[in-house]
Coordinates of C-alpha atoms and ligand atoms in Angstrom, one line a residue:
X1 CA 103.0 76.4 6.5
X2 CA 100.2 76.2 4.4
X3 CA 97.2 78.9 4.8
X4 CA 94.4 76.9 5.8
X5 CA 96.6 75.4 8.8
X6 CA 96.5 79.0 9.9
X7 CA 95.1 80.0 13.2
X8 CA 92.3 82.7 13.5
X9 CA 95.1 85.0 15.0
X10 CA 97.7 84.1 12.4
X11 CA 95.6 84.6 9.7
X12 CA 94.2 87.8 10.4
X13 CA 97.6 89.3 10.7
X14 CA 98.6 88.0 7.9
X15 CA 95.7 89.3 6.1
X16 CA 96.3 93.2 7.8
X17 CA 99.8 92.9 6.7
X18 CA 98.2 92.3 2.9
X19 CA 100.6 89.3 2.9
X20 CA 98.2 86.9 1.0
X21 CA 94.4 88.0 0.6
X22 CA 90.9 86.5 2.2
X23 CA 90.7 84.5 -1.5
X24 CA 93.8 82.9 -1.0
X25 CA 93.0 81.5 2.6
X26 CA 89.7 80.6 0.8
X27 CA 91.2 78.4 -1.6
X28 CA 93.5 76.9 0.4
X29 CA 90.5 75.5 2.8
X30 CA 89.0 74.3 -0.6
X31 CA 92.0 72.9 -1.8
X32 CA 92.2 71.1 1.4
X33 CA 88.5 69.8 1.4
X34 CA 88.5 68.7 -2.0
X35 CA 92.0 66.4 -0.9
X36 CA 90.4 65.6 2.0
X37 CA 86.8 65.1 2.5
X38 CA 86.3 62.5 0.2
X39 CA 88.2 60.4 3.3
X40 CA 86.8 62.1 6.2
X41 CA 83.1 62.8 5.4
X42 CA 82.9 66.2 7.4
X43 CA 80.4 68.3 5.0
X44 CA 76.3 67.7 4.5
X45 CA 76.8 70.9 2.5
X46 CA 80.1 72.6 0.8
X47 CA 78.5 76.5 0.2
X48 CA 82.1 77.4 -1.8
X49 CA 80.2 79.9 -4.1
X50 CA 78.6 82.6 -1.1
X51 CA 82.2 82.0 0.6
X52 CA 84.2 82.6 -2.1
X53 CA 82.2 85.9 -3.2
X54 CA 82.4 86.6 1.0
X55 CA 86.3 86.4 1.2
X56 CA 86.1 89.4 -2.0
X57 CA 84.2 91.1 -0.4
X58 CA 86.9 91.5 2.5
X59 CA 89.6 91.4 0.1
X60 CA 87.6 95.3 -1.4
X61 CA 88.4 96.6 2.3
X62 CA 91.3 95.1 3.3
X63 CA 92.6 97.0 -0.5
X64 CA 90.8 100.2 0.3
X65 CA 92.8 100.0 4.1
X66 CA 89.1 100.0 5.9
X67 CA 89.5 97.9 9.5
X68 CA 89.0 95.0 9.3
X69 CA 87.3 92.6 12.3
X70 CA 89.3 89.4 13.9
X71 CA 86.7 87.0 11.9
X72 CA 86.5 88.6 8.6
X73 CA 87.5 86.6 5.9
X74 CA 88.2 83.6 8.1
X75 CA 86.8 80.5 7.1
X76 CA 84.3 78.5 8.7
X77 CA 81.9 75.4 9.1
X78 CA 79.0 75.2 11.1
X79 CA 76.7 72.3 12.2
X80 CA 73.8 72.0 10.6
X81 CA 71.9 72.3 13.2
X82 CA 72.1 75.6 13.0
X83 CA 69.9 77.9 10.8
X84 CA 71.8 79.9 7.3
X85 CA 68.7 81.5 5.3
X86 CA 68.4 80.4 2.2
X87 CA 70.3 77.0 2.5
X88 CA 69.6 73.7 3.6
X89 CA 69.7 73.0 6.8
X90 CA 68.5 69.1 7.5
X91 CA 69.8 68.4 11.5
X92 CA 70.6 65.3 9.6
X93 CA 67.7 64.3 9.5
X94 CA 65.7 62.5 7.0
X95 CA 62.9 64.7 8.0
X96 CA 64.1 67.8 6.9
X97 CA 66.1 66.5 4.2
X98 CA 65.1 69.5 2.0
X99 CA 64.4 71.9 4.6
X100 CA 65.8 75.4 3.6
X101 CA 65.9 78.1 6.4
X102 CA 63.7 81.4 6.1
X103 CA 66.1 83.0 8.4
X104 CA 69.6 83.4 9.7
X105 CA 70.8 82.3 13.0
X106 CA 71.8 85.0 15.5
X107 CA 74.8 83.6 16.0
X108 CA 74.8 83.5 11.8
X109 CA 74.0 87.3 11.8
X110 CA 76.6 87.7 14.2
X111 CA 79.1 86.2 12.3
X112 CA 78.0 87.5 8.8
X113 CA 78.5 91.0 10.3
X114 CA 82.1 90.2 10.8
X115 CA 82.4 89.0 7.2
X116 CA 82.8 85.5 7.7
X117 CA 83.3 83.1 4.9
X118 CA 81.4 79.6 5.4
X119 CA 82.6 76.8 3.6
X120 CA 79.8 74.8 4.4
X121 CA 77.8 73.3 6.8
X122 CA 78.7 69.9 8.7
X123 CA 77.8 66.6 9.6
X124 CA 76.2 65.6 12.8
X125 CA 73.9 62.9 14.8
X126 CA 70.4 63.1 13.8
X127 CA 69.0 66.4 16.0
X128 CA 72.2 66.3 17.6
X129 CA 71.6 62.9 19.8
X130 CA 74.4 61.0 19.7
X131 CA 78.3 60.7 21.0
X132 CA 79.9 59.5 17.5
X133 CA 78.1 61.2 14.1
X134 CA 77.2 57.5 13.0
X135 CA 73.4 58.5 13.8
X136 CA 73.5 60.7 11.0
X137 CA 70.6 59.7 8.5
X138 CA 72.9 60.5 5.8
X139 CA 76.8 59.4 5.9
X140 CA 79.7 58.6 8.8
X141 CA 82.1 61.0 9.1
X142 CA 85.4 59.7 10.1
X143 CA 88.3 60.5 12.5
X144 CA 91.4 62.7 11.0
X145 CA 94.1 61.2 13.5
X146 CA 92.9 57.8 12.5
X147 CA 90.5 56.5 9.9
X148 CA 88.6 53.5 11.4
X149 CA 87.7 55.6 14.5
X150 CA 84.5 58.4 15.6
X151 CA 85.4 61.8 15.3
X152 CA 83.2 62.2 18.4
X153 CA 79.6 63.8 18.2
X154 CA 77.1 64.8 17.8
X155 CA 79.4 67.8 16.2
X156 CA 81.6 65.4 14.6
X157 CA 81.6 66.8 11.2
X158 CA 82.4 70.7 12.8
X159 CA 85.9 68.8 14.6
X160 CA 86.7 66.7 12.1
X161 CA 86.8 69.3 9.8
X162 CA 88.6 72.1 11.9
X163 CA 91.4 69.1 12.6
X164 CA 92.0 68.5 9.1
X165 CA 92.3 71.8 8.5
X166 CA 89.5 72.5 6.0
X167 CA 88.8 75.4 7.9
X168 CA 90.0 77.5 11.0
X169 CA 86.9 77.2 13.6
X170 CA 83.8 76.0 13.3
X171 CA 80.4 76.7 15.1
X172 CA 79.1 73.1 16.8
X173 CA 75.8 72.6 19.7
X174 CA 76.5 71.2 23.3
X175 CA 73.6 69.7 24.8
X176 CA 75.4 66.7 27.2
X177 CA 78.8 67.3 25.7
X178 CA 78.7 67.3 21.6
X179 CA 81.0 70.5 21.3
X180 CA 83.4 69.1 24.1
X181 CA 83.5 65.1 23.3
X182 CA 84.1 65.5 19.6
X183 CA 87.0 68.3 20.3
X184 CA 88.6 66.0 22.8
X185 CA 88.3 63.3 19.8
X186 CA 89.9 65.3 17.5
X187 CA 92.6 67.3 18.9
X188 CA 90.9 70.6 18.9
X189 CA 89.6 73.6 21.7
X190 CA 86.0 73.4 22.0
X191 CA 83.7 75.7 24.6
X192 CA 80.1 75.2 25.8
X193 CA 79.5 78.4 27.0
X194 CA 77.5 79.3 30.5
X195 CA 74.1 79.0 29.4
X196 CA 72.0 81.6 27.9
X197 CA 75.8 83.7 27.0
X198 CA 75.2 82.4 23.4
X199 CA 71.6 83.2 21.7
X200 CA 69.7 79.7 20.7
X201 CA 67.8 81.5 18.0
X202 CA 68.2 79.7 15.0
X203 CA 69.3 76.6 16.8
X204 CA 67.3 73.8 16.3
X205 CA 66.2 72.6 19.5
X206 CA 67.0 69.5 21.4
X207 CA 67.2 69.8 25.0
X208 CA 66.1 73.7 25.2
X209 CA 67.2 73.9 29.3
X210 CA 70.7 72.2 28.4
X211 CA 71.4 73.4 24.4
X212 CA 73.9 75.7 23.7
X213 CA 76.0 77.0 20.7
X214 CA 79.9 77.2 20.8
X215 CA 83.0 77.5 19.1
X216 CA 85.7 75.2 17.9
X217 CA 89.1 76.3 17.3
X218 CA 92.7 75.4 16.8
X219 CA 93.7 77.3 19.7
X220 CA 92.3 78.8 23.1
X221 CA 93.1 82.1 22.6
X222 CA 91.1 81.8 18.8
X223 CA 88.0 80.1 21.0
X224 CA 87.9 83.6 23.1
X225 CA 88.1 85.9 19.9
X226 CA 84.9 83.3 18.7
X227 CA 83.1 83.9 21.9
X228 CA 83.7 87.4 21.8
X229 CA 81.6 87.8 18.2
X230 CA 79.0 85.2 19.2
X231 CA 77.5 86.1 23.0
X232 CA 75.4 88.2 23.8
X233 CA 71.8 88.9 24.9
X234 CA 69.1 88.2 21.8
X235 CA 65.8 89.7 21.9
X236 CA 64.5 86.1 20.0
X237 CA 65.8 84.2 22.7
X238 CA 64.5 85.1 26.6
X239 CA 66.5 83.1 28.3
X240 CA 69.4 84.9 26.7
X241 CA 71.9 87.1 28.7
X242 CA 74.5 89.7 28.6
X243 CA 78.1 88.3 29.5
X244 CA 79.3 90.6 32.4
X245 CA 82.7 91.0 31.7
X246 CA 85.2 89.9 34.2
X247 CA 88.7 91.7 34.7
X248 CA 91.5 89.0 33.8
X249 CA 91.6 86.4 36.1
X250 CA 95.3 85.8 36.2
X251 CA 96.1 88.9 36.9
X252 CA 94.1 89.8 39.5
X253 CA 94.9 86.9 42.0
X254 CA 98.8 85.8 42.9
X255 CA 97.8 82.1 42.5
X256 CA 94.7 81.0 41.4
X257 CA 93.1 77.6 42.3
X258 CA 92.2 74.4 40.4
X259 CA 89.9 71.9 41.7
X260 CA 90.3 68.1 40.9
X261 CA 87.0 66.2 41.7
X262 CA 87.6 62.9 42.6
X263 CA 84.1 61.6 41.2
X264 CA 86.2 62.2 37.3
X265 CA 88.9 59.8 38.5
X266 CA 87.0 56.5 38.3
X267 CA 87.1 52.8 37.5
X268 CA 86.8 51.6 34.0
X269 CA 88.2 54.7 32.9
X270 CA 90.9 53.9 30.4
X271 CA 94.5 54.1 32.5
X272 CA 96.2 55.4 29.8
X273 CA 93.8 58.9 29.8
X274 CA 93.5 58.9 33.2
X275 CA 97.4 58.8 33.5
X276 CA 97.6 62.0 30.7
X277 CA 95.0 63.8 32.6
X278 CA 97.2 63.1 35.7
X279 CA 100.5 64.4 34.1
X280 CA 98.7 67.8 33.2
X281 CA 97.7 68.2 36.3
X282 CA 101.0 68.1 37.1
X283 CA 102.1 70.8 34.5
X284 CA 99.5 72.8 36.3
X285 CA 101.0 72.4 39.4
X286 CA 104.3 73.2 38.0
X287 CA 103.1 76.6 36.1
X288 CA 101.9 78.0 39.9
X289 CA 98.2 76.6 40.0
X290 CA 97.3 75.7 43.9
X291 CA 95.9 72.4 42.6
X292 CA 93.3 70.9 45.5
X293 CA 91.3 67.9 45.9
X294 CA 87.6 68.8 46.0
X295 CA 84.0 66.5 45.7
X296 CA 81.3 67.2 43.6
X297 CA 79.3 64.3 45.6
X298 CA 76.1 63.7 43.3
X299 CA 78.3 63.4 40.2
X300 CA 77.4 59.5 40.0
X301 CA 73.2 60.4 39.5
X302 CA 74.4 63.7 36.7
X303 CA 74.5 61.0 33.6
X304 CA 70.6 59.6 34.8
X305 CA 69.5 62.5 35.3
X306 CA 71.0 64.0 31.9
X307 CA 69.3 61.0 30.2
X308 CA 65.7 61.8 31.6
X309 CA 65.8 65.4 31.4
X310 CA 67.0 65.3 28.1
X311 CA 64.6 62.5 26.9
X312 CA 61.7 64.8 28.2
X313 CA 62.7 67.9 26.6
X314 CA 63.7 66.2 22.8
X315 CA 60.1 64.7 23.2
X316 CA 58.2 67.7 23.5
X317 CA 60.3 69.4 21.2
X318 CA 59.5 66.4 18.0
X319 CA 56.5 67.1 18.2
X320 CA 57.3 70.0 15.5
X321 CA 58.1 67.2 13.2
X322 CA 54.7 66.4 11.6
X323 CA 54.6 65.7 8.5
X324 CA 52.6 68.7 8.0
X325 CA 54.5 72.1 8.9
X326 CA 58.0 71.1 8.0
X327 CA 60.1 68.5 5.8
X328 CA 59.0 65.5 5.0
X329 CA 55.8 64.6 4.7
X330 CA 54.0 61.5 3.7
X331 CA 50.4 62.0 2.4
X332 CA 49.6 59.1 0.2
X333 CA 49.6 55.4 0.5
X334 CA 51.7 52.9 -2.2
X335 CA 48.1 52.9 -4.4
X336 CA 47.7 57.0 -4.6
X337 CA 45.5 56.9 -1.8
X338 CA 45.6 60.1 0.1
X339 CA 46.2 59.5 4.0
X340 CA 44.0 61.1 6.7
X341 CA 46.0 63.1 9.3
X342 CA 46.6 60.7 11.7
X343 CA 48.5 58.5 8.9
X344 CA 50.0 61.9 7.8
X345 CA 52.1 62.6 11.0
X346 CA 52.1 58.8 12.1
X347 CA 54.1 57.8 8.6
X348 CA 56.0 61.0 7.8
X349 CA 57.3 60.4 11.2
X350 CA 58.1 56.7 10.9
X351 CA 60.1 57.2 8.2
X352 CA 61.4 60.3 8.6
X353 CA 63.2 59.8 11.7
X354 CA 65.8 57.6 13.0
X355 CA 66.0 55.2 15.6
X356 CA 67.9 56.9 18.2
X357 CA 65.4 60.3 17.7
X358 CA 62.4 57.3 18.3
X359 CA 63.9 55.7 21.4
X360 CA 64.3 58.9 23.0
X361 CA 61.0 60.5 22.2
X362 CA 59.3 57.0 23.4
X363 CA 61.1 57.2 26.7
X364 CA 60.9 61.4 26.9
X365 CA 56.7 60.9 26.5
X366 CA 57.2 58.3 28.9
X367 CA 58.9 60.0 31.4
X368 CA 56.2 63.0 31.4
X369 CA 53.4 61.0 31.6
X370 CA 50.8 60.9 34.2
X371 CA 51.9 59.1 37.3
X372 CA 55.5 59.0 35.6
X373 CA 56.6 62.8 36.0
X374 CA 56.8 63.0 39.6
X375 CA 58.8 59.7 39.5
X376 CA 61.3 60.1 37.3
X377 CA 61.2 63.7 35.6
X378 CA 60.6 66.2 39.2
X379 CA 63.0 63.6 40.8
X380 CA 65.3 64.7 38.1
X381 CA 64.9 68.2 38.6
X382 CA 65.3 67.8 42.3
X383 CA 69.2 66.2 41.8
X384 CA 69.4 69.1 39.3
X385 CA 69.3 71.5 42.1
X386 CA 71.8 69.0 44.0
X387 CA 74.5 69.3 41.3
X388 CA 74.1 72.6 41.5
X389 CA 74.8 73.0 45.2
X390 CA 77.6 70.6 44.4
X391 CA 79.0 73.4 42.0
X392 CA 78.1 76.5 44.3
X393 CA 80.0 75.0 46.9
X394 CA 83.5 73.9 44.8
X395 CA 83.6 77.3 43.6
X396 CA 83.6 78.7 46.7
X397 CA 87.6 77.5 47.3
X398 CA 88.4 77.0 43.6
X399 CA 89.0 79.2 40.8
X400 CA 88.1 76.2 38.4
X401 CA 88.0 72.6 38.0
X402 CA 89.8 70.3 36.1
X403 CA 88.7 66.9 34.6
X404 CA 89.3 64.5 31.6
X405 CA 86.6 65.8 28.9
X406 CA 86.1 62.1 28.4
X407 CA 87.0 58.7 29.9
X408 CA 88.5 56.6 26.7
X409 CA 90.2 58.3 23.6
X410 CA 87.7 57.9 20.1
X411 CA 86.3 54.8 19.5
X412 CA 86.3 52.4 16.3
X413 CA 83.3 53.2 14.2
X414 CA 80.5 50.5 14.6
X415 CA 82.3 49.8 18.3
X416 CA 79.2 51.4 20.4
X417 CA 76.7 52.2 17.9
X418 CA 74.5 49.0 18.7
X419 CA 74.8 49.8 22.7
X420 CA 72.9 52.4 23.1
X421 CA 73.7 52.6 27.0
X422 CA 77.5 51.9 26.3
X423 CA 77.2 54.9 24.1
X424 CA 75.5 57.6 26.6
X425 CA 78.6 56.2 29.0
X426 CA 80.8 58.2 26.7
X427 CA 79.3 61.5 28.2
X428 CA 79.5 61.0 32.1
X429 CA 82.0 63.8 32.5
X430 CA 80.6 66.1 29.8
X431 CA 77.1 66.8 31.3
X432 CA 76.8 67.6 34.2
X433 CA 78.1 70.9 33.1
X434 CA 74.9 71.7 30.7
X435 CA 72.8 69.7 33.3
X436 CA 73.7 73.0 35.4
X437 CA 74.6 75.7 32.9
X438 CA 78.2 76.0 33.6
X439 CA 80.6 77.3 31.1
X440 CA 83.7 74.2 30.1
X441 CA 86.2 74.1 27.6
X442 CA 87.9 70.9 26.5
X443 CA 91.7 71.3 25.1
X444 CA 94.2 69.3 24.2
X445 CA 96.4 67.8 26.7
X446 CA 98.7 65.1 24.8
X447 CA 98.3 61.8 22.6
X448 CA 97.8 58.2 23.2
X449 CA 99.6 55.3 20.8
X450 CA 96.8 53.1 19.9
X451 CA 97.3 50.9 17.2
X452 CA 100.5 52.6 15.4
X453 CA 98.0 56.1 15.6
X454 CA 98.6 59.1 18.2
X455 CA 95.2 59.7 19.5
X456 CA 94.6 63.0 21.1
X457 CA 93.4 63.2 25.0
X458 CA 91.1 66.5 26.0
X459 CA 91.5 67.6 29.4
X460 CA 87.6 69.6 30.4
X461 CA 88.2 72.9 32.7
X462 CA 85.1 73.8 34.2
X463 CA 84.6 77.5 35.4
X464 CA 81.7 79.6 37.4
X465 CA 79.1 81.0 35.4
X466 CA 80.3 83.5 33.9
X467 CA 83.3 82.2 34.2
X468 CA 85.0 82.3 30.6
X469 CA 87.4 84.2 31.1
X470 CA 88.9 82.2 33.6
X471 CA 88.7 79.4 31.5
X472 CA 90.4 81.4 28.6
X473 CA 93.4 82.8 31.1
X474 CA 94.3 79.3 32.5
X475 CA 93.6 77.4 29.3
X476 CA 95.9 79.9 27.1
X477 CA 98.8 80.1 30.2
X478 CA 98.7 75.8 29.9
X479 CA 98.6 76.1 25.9
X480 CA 101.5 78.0 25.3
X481 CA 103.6 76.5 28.0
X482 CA 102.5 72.9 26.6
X483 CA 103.0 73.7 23.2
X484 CA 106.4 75.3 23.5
X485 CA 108.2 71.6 25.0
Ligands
LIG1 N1 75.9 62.5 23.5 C1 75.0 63.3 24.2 C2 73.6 62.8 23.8 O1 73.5 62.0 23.0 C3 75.1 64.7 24.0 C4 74.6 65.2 22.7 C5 74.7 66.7 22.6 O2 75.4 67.4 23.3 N2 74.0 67.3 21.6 O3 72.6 63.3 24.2

């Protein structure tokens, strides 16, 4: 096996054990990247020189024996979205196409205190709106398991690039779905954590009430050791909170409980997922999981509401993008002639932002205006509080709930880009989840022949707030019993 198709766990013993070095692993991710990229797309940014100098650095302790943390000298990606000081960090946007951040992210900080090694940062839809990476102002990245298809998005470039392994995790942003589509896409574990577990400081903002920072990772038991490094309550970020730590879930019950809602079962869902989905279930059943039929009744208003609520908050927070505080900024006609203000932030914005960011700052302003926001963005809110109840009251009888992450396997590039409402239809099982700030995992659950490829299906469990753990017990039990066939 080569290094960079290590897992996290794998890796770090083989590390400890001084049986190849952090520099090593390095290379082997850089090897792979350079092979691979050229056909995949993943990176906006490779950043081999601070990761290579990173994985020394770990290499000094692991030779002077000092301990030596689960992350340190692992290599990484992360969205770029998601602030590094010092480097470019562009959302993939035109608007911020030379943006360099003044400051780490805490989740960065977090992870540079382990001594991770980043080898660079990744591709994404433009402010992270988008189900496919093609709204990226700056390339398409492209599937690993097959060429002509979406890697998923808006973190497309984060799984794409942990399922080729160029790295072993990567750090993506959920705001309807973008950690958990893209994983499901791509073969790979991704979380959204319960919201406010993982510190949005340094995240740039798209829905701030739904956004949320996770890991991806080969495996579910790596996801946990992630989540572990990355949680926790951040002065920057009030609506931050400290994970109360649950004892092990499995252990504590004899038989624990998964519900199936039957609102995620549903016409023009492709048959062959639905039939995957329906076999695991199944596997559950067989591995001692009560599995019981349960409704989550206001499912059907979850992707209307996630489209208004969303629209409203990604309007409000454009407004940053200027022309005059950040980025791009146009200030002068085609003849020299310097623009007033008004032509300033009208212009810069024009052509600094694409047409998906547009659309949904149109409808967001829309949707708050006067005689509007009762209409559309309170009557939101109000169904907000009815998912909720929905939620309260499955997780009364059930442990956790399982659904598909997704209801077709990825698409063709160019297959949904022009439909924008075809396109949002991609996320009806992913948001209701952020819509209510539950944690849910996607993972791996088998593979789909479509066209001579094998196309992976992602099964989404869906725990409690707070509820990780669970999701980590049942996910790793399924994993390794899946695996092992
Ligand atoms: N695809 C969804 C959207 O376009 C989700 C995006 C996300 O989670 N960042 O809004």
């Amino acid at each position: 096996m080569l290094l960079n198709e290590l897992n996290i766990k794998q890796a770090h013993q083989g590390l400890i054990e001084k049986k190849f070095s952090a520099l090593e692993l390095f290379e082997a991710c850089r090897k792979k990247i350079e092979d691979a990229n050229s056909k995949i797309n993943a990176f906006l940014l490779k950043t081999y020189e601070s990761g290579e100098a990173a994985a020394k650095e770990i290499d000094k302790k692991i030779k002077a024996n000092e301990n030596i943390g689960l992350l340190a000298g692992i290599p990484v990606v992360i969205k770029d979205n998601i602030l590094v000081q010092g480097i470019v960090t562009t959302a993939a946007s035109q608007i911020l196409e030379n943006y360099i951040a003044s400051y780490d992210a805490t989740v960065i900080t977090k992870l540079k205190q382990e001594g991770y090694v980043m080898m660079g940062k990744t591709n994404m839809d433009e402010f992270a709106m988008g189900g496919s990476t093609e709204n990226s102002s700056f390339q398409k990245t492209y599937n690993p398991h097959d060429l002509e298809r979406v890697p998923g998005g808006s973190s497309g470039g984060s799984a794409a690039a942990l399922s080729s392994n160029m790295c072993l995790y990567a750090l993506g942003s959920d705001t309807g779905g973008s950690i958990r589509q893209p994983a499901a896409f791509c073969g790979v574990v991704g979380l959204k954590p319960t919201y406010g577990t993982v510190s949005r400081h340094g995240l740039i903002a798209m829905g701030s009430s739904l956004d949320q920072i996770g890991p991806f990772s080969k495996t579910v038991s790596d996801s946990k050791i992630i989540f572990q490094a990355i949680k926790g309550k951040d002065s920057h970020d009030s609506t931050s909170l400290d994970f109360p730590e649950r004892l092990n879930a499995v252990n504590k019950k004899n038989k624990l409980t998964i519900g199936i809602p039957k609102e995620y079962f549903i016409d023009g869902m492709d048959p062959t997922v639905d039939k995957t989905i329906r076999n695991a279930i199944q596997e559950f059943e067989k591995l001692g999981y009560n599995i019981k039929k349960i409704n989550l009744p206001h499912t059907e208003y979850a992707l209307a509401v996630y489209y208004i609520i969303v629209a409203a908050e990604v309007s409000a927070n454009m407004s940053r993008y200027d022309g005059i505080r950040y980025g791009y900024s146009k200030r002068s006609d085609a003849n020299g002639k310097s623009l007033g203000f008004n032509d300033i932030y009208c212009q810069s914005r024009e052509i600094g932002l694409g047409s998906e960011v547009k659309r949904r700052i149109m409808l967001g302003t829309y949707i708050l205006s006067a005689g509007y926001y009762d209409a559309f963005y309170l009557k939101a809110q109000k169904v907000r509080s009815l998912l909720k109840q929905d939620f309260d009251k499955a997780f009364e009888t059930v442990d956790c709930i399982l659904t598909p992450t997704c209801p077709t396997v990825a698409f063709k590039i160019g297959e949904k880009i022009n439909d924008p409402l075809t396109m949002y239809l991609s996320d009806i099982f992913t948001v209701a989840v952020n819509i209510v700030g539950l944690p849910a995992m996607s993972m791996p659950c088998g593979f789909i022949d479509v066209d001579n490829k094998k196309l992976p299906v992602g099964l989404q469990l869906i725990g409690p707030q707070f509820g990780e753990t669970i999701l980590f017990e049942i996910g790793s039990h399924y994993e390794t019993q899946h695996d092992s066939k």
